[in-house]
Amino acid sequence: VSGTLPKTSAWLLDNMISQDSRDTISFAYYDGQDKVVIPDVTEMWTIEDNVHNFESSAPIYYPNPNLGVVSDNSSIIFQRQLKEINFNGGKVVLELDSTLREDPEAGKYALNAIKVYTYDYVTSQFRLIKDIRFYKSYFIQGSNLLTKRLRLDSLAVLSGSGELLQKYRFDYNTDKILPDYTSVSKDFWGYFNGKANSSLIPQMTVPYGLGSVTIGRNLPNGRKPDNDYMQACILKRIIYP
């Protein structure tokens, strides 16, 4: 759902049935909807060059330049988080964290573990055979809580009895940290470029009155891409067994 009016933009998958109808995979979801707000801004700059009783010898201008308007363009999404995948002979359970996420306007709970079960027809019970645990922290720029972003630091694959089988660790580029979600320090494609822009509007000189006027941000190349800054917080390597 995005914008001011609710619109259905996705459907929940309930079942997958094989062509011969002998095998069915079903999906279950957590109760309630999580409201996810993705902050963003748009900006409009209007130049009005009104002319009254125009005569080529003595034009009279009523100038009104630099009408900058910044508006909230956040997207609001209501989602249902997947809870279980059931299939013949087993199931996969997705467990969520017990505490809320800390990044601004994110969802409610992050994924904590994925557990795989087999069905024991002798005991008529499910038996855990694999447990995948996710360990997370946050990117943050200094002490600015508005820049917090969840990240996956590592994951561990355990056997059903709790024995550690595999561990994977993820290394990120933290030389540069992303700014808050509504920052105007971005290039034309929306990537972080580290520029101290005052506006999203590119700096430009346009005809105005009998001359011209410069509008837009304070920097002439403020929307230019920067190869170093655009790599802020990206995944650099995966350390695996």
XYZ file of C-alpha atoms in Angstrom:
241
model
C 0.000 0.000 0.000
C 1.507 3.342 -1.010
C 0.287 6.924 -1.121
C -2.760 8.450 0.510
C -5.320 5.849 -0.542
C -5.002 2.158 0.411
C -4.500 -0.073 -2.579
C -3.950 -3.817 -2.733
C -0.530 -4.319 -4.274
C 0.259 -7.874 -3.150
C -1.504 -11.111 -2.296
C -0.628 -13.760 0.276
C 0.266 -17.161 -1.094
C -1.803 -19.832 0.699
C -0.999 -23.079 -1.112
C 1.047 -24.612 -3.891
C -0.414 -27.818 -5.327
C 1.404 -30.167 -7.670
C -0.106 -30.932 -11.053
C -1.193 -34.414 -9.963
C -2.577 -32.993 -6.664
C -0.464 -35.428 -4.651
C 1.749 -32.835 -3.042
C 0.737 -29.590 -1.367
C 2.843 -26.860 0.222
C 0.942 -24.472 2.480
C 1.959 -21.157 4.004
C 0.924 -19.614 7.337
C 1.435 -16.020 8.451
C 1.707 -14.181 11.746
C -1.490 -12.536 12.933
C -1.933 -8.829 12.342
C -0.262 -6.516 9.889
C 3.046 -4.750 10.342
C 3.056 -1.124 9.273
C 6.304 -0.266 7.518
C 7.047 3.394 6.715
C 9.830 4.062 4.213
C 10.736 7.758 4.645
C 11.594 9.862 1.609
C 11.105 13.411 0.387
C 10.444 15.113 -2.923
C 11.123 18.727 -3.780
C 9.586 21.148 -6.265
C 11.006 24.542 -7.184
C 8.757 27.017 -8.974
C 9.992 30.129 -10.791
C 7.286 32.638 -11.566
C 8.258 35.429 -13.897
C 5.008 37.397 -14.069
C 4.781 40.222 -16.559
C 2.173 42.976 -16.238
C 1.450 45.444 -19.073
C 4.427 44.191 -20.970
C 5.963 46.615 -23.469
C 9.274 45.996 -25.092
C 10.480 49.503 -24.216
C 9.525 49.398 -20.532
C 8.585 45.953 -19.178
C 7.252 45.826 -15.648
C 8.080 42.636 -13.745
C 6.619 41.252 -10.560
C 9.324 38.754 -9.677
C 8.707 35.798 -7.401
C 11.676 33.435 -7.712
C 12.869 30.566 -5.580
C 9.597 29.066 -4.412
C 10.963 25.822 -3.034
C 8.497 23.245 -1.737
C 9.618 20.113 0.102
C 7.018 17.403 0.635
C 6.954 14.103 2.485
C 6.915 11.285 -0.039
C 7.094 8.391 2.408
C 5.696 5.019 1.393
C 3.499 3.133 3.854
C 3.305 -0.638 3.486
C 1.192 -3.056 5.502
C 2.673 -6.537 5.453
C 2.079 -9.981 6.945
C 5.208 -11.839 7.963
C 5.607 -15.475 7.002
C 5.397 -17.885 9.949
C 5.401 -21.473 8.619
C 5.835 -23.467 5.438
C 4.198 -26.884 5.689
C 4.858 -29.777 3.309
C 4.509 -33.544 3.242
C 6.880 -34.958 5.835
C 7.953 -31.730 7.472
C 7.735 -28.000 7.967
C 9.847 -24.841 8.135
C 9.193 -22.389 10.990
C 10.318 -18.755 10.857
C 10.780 -17.311 14.337
C 10.859 -13.564 14.975
C 12.823 -11.607 17.562
C 11.055 -10.949 20.849
C 12.079 -7.269 20.804
C 11.181 -4.546 18.319
C 13.589 -3.346 15.685
C 15.381 -0.106 16.533
C 15.796 1.437 13.104
C 13.403 4.299 12.289
C 9.979 3.329 10.978
C 11.028 -0.200 10.121
C 8.745 -3.176 10.636
C 8.006 -4.649 14.030
C 10.293 -7.643 14.467
C 13.302 -8.966 12.624
C 13.853 -12.620 11.766
C 15.578 -14.509 14.581
C 15.746 -18.111 13.341
C 14.623 -20.563 10.676
C 13.917 -24.054 11.978
C 13.458 -27.132 9.813
C 11.434 -30.085 11.106
C 10.797 -33.575 9.830
C 7.623 -35.443 10.719
C 8.146 -38.652 12.656
C 5.314 -40.983 11.686
C 6.209 -43.361 14.544
C 5.739 -40.783 17.289
C 3.353 -38.586 15.291
C 5.461 -35.549 16.187
C 7.683 -33.065 14.417
C 11.412 -33.401 15.106
C 13.873 -30.535 14.707
C 16.675 -31.373 12.268
C 18.199 -27.962 11.479
C 18.240 -24.589 13.247
C 19.568 -21.474 11.487
C 20.183 -18.547 13.853
C 20.651 -14.931 12.726
C 22.834 -12.456 14.652
C 22.279 -8.786 13.929
C 23.314 -5.262 14.873
C 22.899 -1.788 13.373
C 24.714 0.646 11.160
C 24.640 4.101 12.748
C 26.274 7.412 11.881
C 27.732 8.680 15.136
C 24.914 8.954 17.672
C 22.222 9.913 15.138
C 19.420 7.427 15.787
C 17.719 8.442 12.524
C 20.555 6.762 10.598
C 20.105 3.356 12.235
C 19.780 0.482 9.773
C 19.538 -3.189 10.636
C 22.349 -5.420 9.397
C 23.084 -9.140 9.467
C 26.448 -9.797 11.140
C 26.525 -13.599 11.099
C 24.459 -16.744 10.988
C 24.953 -20.150 12.563
C 23.643 -23.491 11.310
C 22.912 -25.914 14.129
C 21.831 -29.525 14.126
C 18.594 -30.594 15.735
C 20.503 -31.399 18.922
C 22.160 -27.950 19.015
C 25.572 -28.914 17.607
C 27.219 -26.122 15.588
C 27.579 -27.287 11.979
C 28.472 -24.104 10.084
C 28.957 -20.412 10.766
C 28.952 -17.554 8.275
C 30.118 -14.010 8.967
C 29.451 -10.887 6.890
C 31.822 -7.956 6.528
C 30.591 -4.529 5.394
C 32.144 -1.283 4.222
C 31.899 0.972 7.286
C 34.409 3.584 6.099
C 31.332 5.582 5.116
C 27.962 5.327 6.899
C 24.638 6.178 5.286
C 22.853 9.361 6.453
C 19.248 9.533 7.646
C 16.559 8.370 5.252
C 15.419 11.855 4.198
C 18.900 13.230 3.527
C 19.380 15.234 0.314
C 23.000 14.074 0.048
C 22.266 11.842 -2.908
C 23.100 11.648 -6.583
C 20.622 11.618 -9.460
C 20.029 7.875 -8.964
C 19.357 8.170 -5.225
C 22.713 6.858 -4.007
C 24.516 8.571 -1.117
C 27.209 10.922 -2.437
C 28.398 12.717 0.716
C 27.564 16.184 -0.651
C 26.290 18.786 1.837
C 23.379 19.707 -0.411
C 20.806 22.258 0.634
C 18.299 21.005 -1.936
C 17.511 18.117 -4.266
C 17.055 20.552 -7.166
C 20.188 20.713 -9.352
C 21.854 24.122 -9.361
C 21.071 25.879 -12.621
C 20.768 29.353 -14.105
C 17.480 30.116 -15.841
C 16.173 33.187 -17.697
C 14.443 35.552 -15.333
C 13.151 39.056 -15.900
C 15.602 40.869 -18.137
C 18.435 38.668 -16.972
C 18.752 35.359 -15.198
C 18.559 33.795 -11.758
C 20.393 30.857 -10.205
C 18.179 28.318 -8.479
C 18.596 24.979 -6.776
C 21.064 23.693 -4.264
C 24.120 25.457 -2.917
C 26.626 23.208 -4.730
C 27.065 23.216 -8.521
C 27.740 19.450 -8.677
C 25.761 18.351 -5.636
C 23.954 15.497 -7.412
C 27.089 14.085 -9.004
C 27.791 10.405 -8.137
C 30.672 9.640 -5.789
C 32.165 6.159 -6.081
C 33.401 6.048 -2.474
C 30.243 7.284 -0.762
C 27.868 5.166 -2.843
C 29.575 2.078 -1.382
C 28.648 3.020 2.188
C 27.486 -0.010 4.184
C 27.601 -2.438 1.238
C 28.587 -6.071 1.739
C 32.342 -6.582 1.187
C 32.875 -10.270 1.903
C 31.361 -13.429 3.347
C 33.536 -15.576 5.617
C 32.347 -19.180 5.472
C 33.580 -22.587 6.641
